[in-house]
Tab-separated table of C-alpha atoms in Angstrom:
chain	number	residue	atom	x	y	z
N	1	MET	CA	-94.228	-37.354	-122.879
N	2	LYS	CA	-96.185	-37.483	-126.350
N	3	THR	CA	-96.876	-41.398	-126.879
N	4	ILE	CA	-97.626	-42.971	-129.930
N	5	ALA	CA	-98.409	-46.795	-131.187
N	6	VAL	CA	-96.406	-47.985	-134.275
N	7	ILE	CA	-97.799	-51.024	-135.866
N	8	PRO	CA	-95.198	-53.074	-137.977
N	9	ALA	CA	-96.700	-55.079	-140.531
N	10	ARG	CA	-95.247	-57.026	-144.104
N	11	MET	CA	-96.900	-59.306	-146.423
N	12	GLY	CA	-94.101	-61.706	-146.752
N	13	SER	CA	-94.377	-63.278	-143.460
N	14	SER	CA	-92.834	-66.982	-143.857
N	15	ARG	CA	-95.845	-68.687	-141.387
N	16	PHE	CA	-98.489	-66.612	-142.721
N	17	PRO	CA	-97.336	-64.685	-146.521
N	18	GLY	CA	-99.864	-61.691	-146.659
N	19	LYS	CA	-101.757	-62.181	-143.124
N	20	PRO	CA	-101.848	-58.271	-142.653
N	21	ILE	CA	-104.811	-58.021	-145.007
N	22	ALA	CA	-106.454	-61.348	-144.282
N	23	GLN	CA	-110.122	-60.999	-143.703
N	24	ILE	CA	-111.661	-61.172	-140.085
N	25	LEU	CA	-115.634	-60.636	-140.203
N	26	GLY	CA	-115.519	-58.709	-143.190
N	27	ARG	CA	-112.361	-56.167	-142.609
N	28	SER	CA	-108.842	-56.875	-143.061
N	29	MET	CA	-106.836	-57.795	-139.984
N	30	ILE	CA	-104.783	-54.450	-140.136
N	31	GLU	CA	-107.907	-52.838	-140.075
N	32	HIS	CA	-109.076	-54.397	-136.681
N	33	ILE	CA	-105.730	-53.904	-134.902
N	34	TYR	CA	-105.444	-50.140	-135.959
N	35	LYS	CA	-108.519	-49.082	-134.929
N	36	ARG	CA	-108.210	-50.889	-131.817
N	37	VAL	CA	-105.337	-49.334	-131.169
N	38	ALA	CA	-106.232	-45.972	-131.762
N	39	MET	CA	-109.360	-46.036	-129.167
N	40	SER	CA	-106.465	-46.276	-126.357
N	41	LYS	CA	-106.674	-42.544	-124.732
N	42	SER	CA	-102.874	-43.312	-123.547
N	43	LEU	CA	-101.882	-42.370	-127.383
N	44	ASP	CA	-101.375	-39.262	-129.203
N	45	ALA	CA	-101.560	-40.772	-132.648
N	46	THR	CA	-101.395	-44.033	-134.245
N	47	TYR	CA	-99.407	-45.406	-137.451
N	48	ILE	CA	-98.698	-48.440	-139.723
N	49	ALA	CA	-95.151	-49.056	-140.963
N	50	THR	CA	-94.419	-50.905	-143.656
N	51	CYS	CA	-92.467	-51.564	-146.798
N	52	ASP	CA	-95.001	-53.134	-148.677
N	53	GLU	CA	-97.480	-51.439	-151.195
N	54	GLU	CA	-99.872	-53.626	-150.702
N	55	ILE	CA	-100.594	-53.203	-147.057
N	56	ARG	CA	-100.326	-49.406	-147.814
N	57	GLN	CA	-103.237	-48.987	-150.155
N	58	VAL	CA	-105.294	-51.211	-147.181
N	59	ALA	CA	-104.634	-48.889	-144.743
N	60	GLU	CA	-104.969	-45.832	-146.758
N	61	SER	CA	-108.307	-47.015	-147.599
N	62	PHE	CA	-109.433	-46.981	-144.057
N	63	GLY	CA	-107.576	-43.879	-143.276
N	64	ALA	CA	-104.768	-44.965	-141.567
N	65	PRO	CA	-101.598	-42.758	-141.520
N	66	VAL	CA	-98.507	-45.027	-143.085
N	67	ILE	CA	-94.763	-44.651	-143.022
N	68	MET	CA	-93.094	-46.552	-145.498
N	69	THR	CA	-89.979	-48.175	-144.362
N	70	ALA	CA	-86.990	-50.814	-145.968
N	71	ASN	CA	-87.597	-53.779	-146.922
N	72	THR	CA	-84.518	-55.070	-145.068
N	73	HIS	CA	-85.432	-55.409	-141.653
N	74	GLU	CA	-85.799	-58.647	-139.772
N	75	ARG	CA	-87.094	-57.686	-137.026
N	76	ALA	CA	-90.109	-55.684	-136.309
N	77	SER	CA	-89.039	-53.434	-133.730
N	78	ASP	CA	-85.925	-52.185	-136.154
N	79	ARG	CA	-88.993	-51.452	-138.805
N	80	VAL	CA	-90.501	-49.456	-135.499
N	81	ALA	CA	-87.470	-47.309	-135.059
N	82	GLU	CA	-87.227	-46.547	-138.598
N	83	ALA	CA	-91.221	-45.449	-138.483
N	84	VAL	CA	-89.803	-43.030	-135.581
N	85	THR	CA	-87.464	-41.196	-137.591
N	86	HIS	CA	-89.943	-39.600	-139.025
N	87	ILE	CA	-91.949	-37.981	-136.043
N	88	PRO	CA	-88.950	-36.725	-133.749
N	89	ASP	CA	-91.199	-35.513	-130.886
N	90	ALA	CA	-92.586	-38.798	-130.177
N	91	GLU	CA	-90.968	-39.853	-126.507
N	92	LEU	CA	-92.842	-43.243	-126.163
N	93	ILE	CA	-93.596	-45.610	-128.887
N	94	VAL	CA	-95.922	-48.346	-128.357
N	95	MET	CA	-95.051	-51.144	-130.706
N	96	VAL	CA	-98.219	-52.997	-131.583
N	97	GLN	CA	-97.472	-56.530	-133.636
N	98	GLY	CA	-99.393	-56.260	-136.856
N	99	ASP	CA	-100.795	-60.014	-135.888
N	100	GLU	CA	-102.639	-58.818	-132.660
N	101	PRO	CA	-106.189	-58.262	-134.006
N	102	MET	CA	-107.715	-59.340	-130.258
N	103	THR	CA	-106.213	-55.875	-128.588
N	104	HIS	CA	-108.079	-54.047	-125.971
N	105	PRO	CA	-107.400	-50.138	-126.039
N	106	THR	CA	-106.828	-50.862	-122.184
N	107	MET	CA	-103.986	-52.814	-122.754
N	108	ILE	CA	-101.904	-50.430	-124.469
N	109	ASP	CA	-103.194	-47.723	-121.009
N	110	THR	CA	-101.753	-50.819	-118.756
N	111	ALA	CA	-98.152	-51.135	-121.124
N	112	VAL	CA	-97.607	-47.363	-121.037
N	113	ALA	CA	-98.777	-46.504	-117.135
N	114	PRO	CA	-95.549	-47.846	-115.478
N	115	PHE	CA	-93.330	-45.229	-117.404
N	116	ARG	CA	-95.270	-42.020	-116.030
N	117	ASN	CA	-93.286	-43.246	-111.903
N	118	ASP	CA	-90.068	-44.588	-113.688
N	119	PRO	CA	-87.736	-42.354	-115.432
N	120	GLU	CA	-85.255	-45.366	-115.949
N	121	LEU	CA	-87.792	-47.579	-117.277
N	122	GLY	CA	-86.507	-48.845	-121.508
N	123	CYS	CA	-88.881	-51.019	-122.474
N	124	VAL	CA	-92.433	-53.221	-121.215
N	125	ASN	CA	-93.765	-55.819	-122.551
N	126	LEU	CA	-97.522	-57.167	-121.393
N	127	VAL	CA	-97.313	-60.856	-120.298
N	128	ARG	CA	-100.482	-63.661	-119.660
N	129	LYS	CA	-100.924	-66.912	-118.006
N	130	ILE	CA	-101.032	-69.707	-120.199
N	131	ASP	CA	-104.443	-71.216	-119.621
N	132	HIS	CA	-104.688	-74.059	-122.388
N	133	GLU	CA	-101.794	-76.530	-122.116
N	134	ALA	CA	-101.834	-76.390	-125.831
N	135	ASP	CA	-100.330	-73.345	-126.153
N	136	TYR	CA	-97.830	-74.002	-123.996
N	137	HIS	CA	-96.326	-76.276	-126.409
N	138	ASP	CA	-97.241	-74.634	-129.213
N	139	PHE	CA	-93.989	-72.773	-131.151
N	140	ASN	CA	-96.116	-69.860	-132.148
N	141	THR	CA	-96.948	-68.562	-128.437
N	142	ILE	CA	-93.924	-67.057	-126.634
N	143	LYS	CA	-93.107	-68.092	-123.356
N	144	VAL	CA	-91.226	-66.064	-120.961
N	145	VAL	CA	-89.996	-66.904	-117.699
N	146	MET	CA	-89.427	-63.788	-115.092
N	147	ASN	CA	-87.458	-62.867	-111.868
N	148	GLN	CA	-88.758	-61.978	-108.591
N	149	GLN	CA	-88.924	-57.975	-109.660
N	150	ASN	CA	-90.938	-59.281	-112.967
N	151	ASN	CA	-88.474	-58.576	-115.234
N	152	ALA	CA	-88.069	-61.308	-118.048
N	153	LEU	CA	-84.751	-63.577	-117.865
N	154	TYR	CA	-85.550	-65.654	-120.870
N	155	MET	CA	-88.129	-65.677	-123.880
N	156	SER	CA	-88.099	-68.982	-126.172
N	157	ARG	CA	-91.005	-70.677	-128.921
N	158	ARG	CA	-89.911	-74.095	-126.901
N	159	PRO	CA	-92.315	-74.964	-123.641
N	160	ILE	CA	-90.146	-73.250	-120.733
N	161	PRO	CA	-90.190	-73.533	-117.630
N	162	SER	CA	-89.731	-77.190	-117.678
N	163	LEU	CA	-92.762	-79.714	-116.433
N	164	ALA	CA	-89.908	-82.293	-115.151
N	165	LYS	CA	-90.893	-82.264	-111.652
N	166	THR	CA	-94.901	-80.768	-112.052
N	167	GLY	CA	-97.891	-80.699	-114.272
N	168	PHE	CA	-99.254	-78.028	-116.600
N	169	THR	CA	-102.365	-76.989	-114.280
N	170	ASP	CA	-99.359	-76.574	-111.508
N	171	THR	CA	-96.825	-74.684	-113.365
N	172	ALA	CA	-97.614	-70.411	-113.820
N	173	ALA	CA	-96.333	-70.744	-117.274
N	174	TYR	CA	-96.367	-67.161	-119.095
N	175	LYS	CA	-96.881	-66.135	-122.801
N	176	GLN	CA	-95.121	-62.973	-124.020
N	177	VAL	CA	-98.165	-60.087	-125.674
N	178	CYS	CA	-97.078	-58.047	-127.996
N	179	ILE	CA	-98.171	-55.124	-126.601
N	180	ILE	CA	-94.411	-53.433	-126.482
N	181	PRO	CA	-93.958	-49.760	-125.564
N	182	PHE	CA	-89.899	-48.632	-125.760
N	183	ARG	CA	-89.011	-44.999	-124.522
N	184	ARG	CA	-87.410	-43.179	-127.300
N	185	GLU	CA	-83.619	-43.833	-126.533
N	186	THR	CA	-84.115	-47.170	-125.966
N	187	LEU	CA	-85.846	-47.898	-128.830
N	188	PHE	CA	-83.019	-46.325	-130.944
N	189	GLN	CA	-80.266	-48.177	-128.385
N	190	TYR	CA	-81.719	-51.135	-129.991
N	191	THR	CA	-80.934	-50.612	-133.538
N	192	ARG	CA	-77.597	-49.772	-132.288
N	193	LEU	CA	-76.821	-53.463	-130.398
N	194	LEU	CA	-75.802	-56.178	-132.678
N	195	PRO	CA	-77.880	-59.045	-133.308
N	196	THR	CA	-77.250	-61.716	-130.600
N	197	PRO	CA	-77.012	-65.632	-131.366
N	198	LEU	CA	-80.182	-65.876	-129.448
N	199	GLU	CA	-82.933	-63.288	-131.084
N	200	GLN	CA	-81.547	-65.030	-133.840
N	201	LEU	CA	-82.196	-68.756	-133.188
N	202	GLU	CA	-85.121	-68.269	-131.329
N	203	SER	CA	-86.656	-65.299	-133.497
N	204	ILE	CA	-87.495	-62.835	-130.543
N	205	ASP	CA	-86.851	-59.174	-130.949
N	206	MET	CA	-86.894	-58.766	-127.335
N	207	LEU	CA	-83.633	-61.389	-126.885
N	208	ARG	CA	-81.660	-58.467	-128.387
N	209	LEU	CA	-82.150	-56.684	-124.862
N	210	LEU	CA	-81.590	-59.293	-122.866
N	211	GLU	CA	-78.451	-60.553	-124.265
N	212	HIS	CA	-76.811	-57.173	-124.225
N	213	GLY	CA	-77.680	-57.239	-120.304
N	214	LEU	CA	-81.029	-54.320	-120.338
N	215	GLN	CA	-83.773	-54.535	-118.940
N	216	VAL	CA	-87.719	-56.127	-120.256
N	217	LYS	CA	-90.553	-55.272	-117.522
N	218	MET	CA	-92.769	-57.836	-117.879
N	219	VAL	CA	-96.462	-56.284	-116.986
N	220	PRO	CA	-99.718	-58.730	-116.793
N	221	THR	CA	-102.619	-58.128	-118.514
N	222	GLU	CA	-106.211	-59.341	-117.997
N	223	PHE	CA	-106.863	-59.884	-121.694
N	224	ASN	CA	-106.565	-63.444	-123.121
N	225	THR	CA	-105.660	-62.464	-126.671
N	226	GLN	CA	-104.810	-64.796	-129.417
N	227	ALA	CA	-101.928	-63.736	-132.244
N	228	VAL	CA	-102.427	-64.667	-135.764
N	229	ASP	CA	-99.011	-67.044	-136.878
N	230	THR	CA	-100.959	-69.152	-139.468
N	231	THR	CA	-104.365	-69.375	-140.995
N	232	ALA	CA	-105.845	-72.000	-138.178
N	233	ASP	CA	-104.857	-69.345	-136.115
N	234	LEU	CA	-107.038	-66.966	-138.031
N	235	LEU	CA	-110.000	-69.362	-137.900
N	236	ARG	CA	-109.601	-69.446	-134.123
N	237	VAL	CA	-109.766	-65.788	-133.763
N	238	GLU	CA	-112.487	-65.281	-135.832
N	239	LYS	CA	-114.613	-67.383	-133.721
N	240	LEU	CA	-113.376	-65.486	-130.654
N	241	MET	CA	-114.441	-62.235	-131.854
N	242	ALA	CA	-117.927	-63.361	-133.185
N	243	ALA	CA	-118.503	-64.273	-129.947
N	244	ASP	CA	-117.708	-61.178	-128.667
N	245	PRO	CA	-119.410	-57.747	-129.903
N	246	LEU	CA	-116.917	-55.235	-128.368
N	247	LEU	CA	-114.203	-57.256	-130.321
N	248	ALA	CA	-115.798	-55.645	-133.791
N	249	ARG	CA	-116.857	-52.354	-132.307
N	250	TYR	CA	-115.387	-49.456	-133.494
């Protein structure tokens, strides 16, 4: 399968406007993400999809191919689908959110591996156990609960599962990690599905698939990354990356 990565990015984030071009250790966040994703041996190509001229200019300055999209998309998955219409031979599309500068290349490899042995598999998300209770309560951390087959049951920005009968240290709480491969037909099926109430309430792309009865396979990753949703997250990530030379080496 021809496998590509698409990094959706826009300037108009409600929580952190302009964050894709915010600086981390002397590089824009989008440059860190692009260069780390492009290191994956599972990928044939990596693209940035954006509706903003500022991001296009920054991306092209460090050599990234850019696909311009409409400025009307509310969901990153819809932006990625539009970009993929320009790449007709791409069979497996890995969406890497434009706020994941701590992405390790092997996370891409882990996410796409299940597609090799399951022709029915349409969508995968990486998932990681939440180590800190503050992240469990953080609205910006997307929590996920799964069934016995590691398919997602629900995702929420609220703390799930409940701690009503146990403490945090005794509860298996997991977060979505936004490395999301789609088989091509599943990605375009996503765009044809009507947006759903819980998707809109939680502002979580994957709920559109779950509410329409489709499966999202959750695959664990050993890497504990930190997404950037706020300026406080940016400072936290910069400290973490400064302490790990591999995260800033290309």
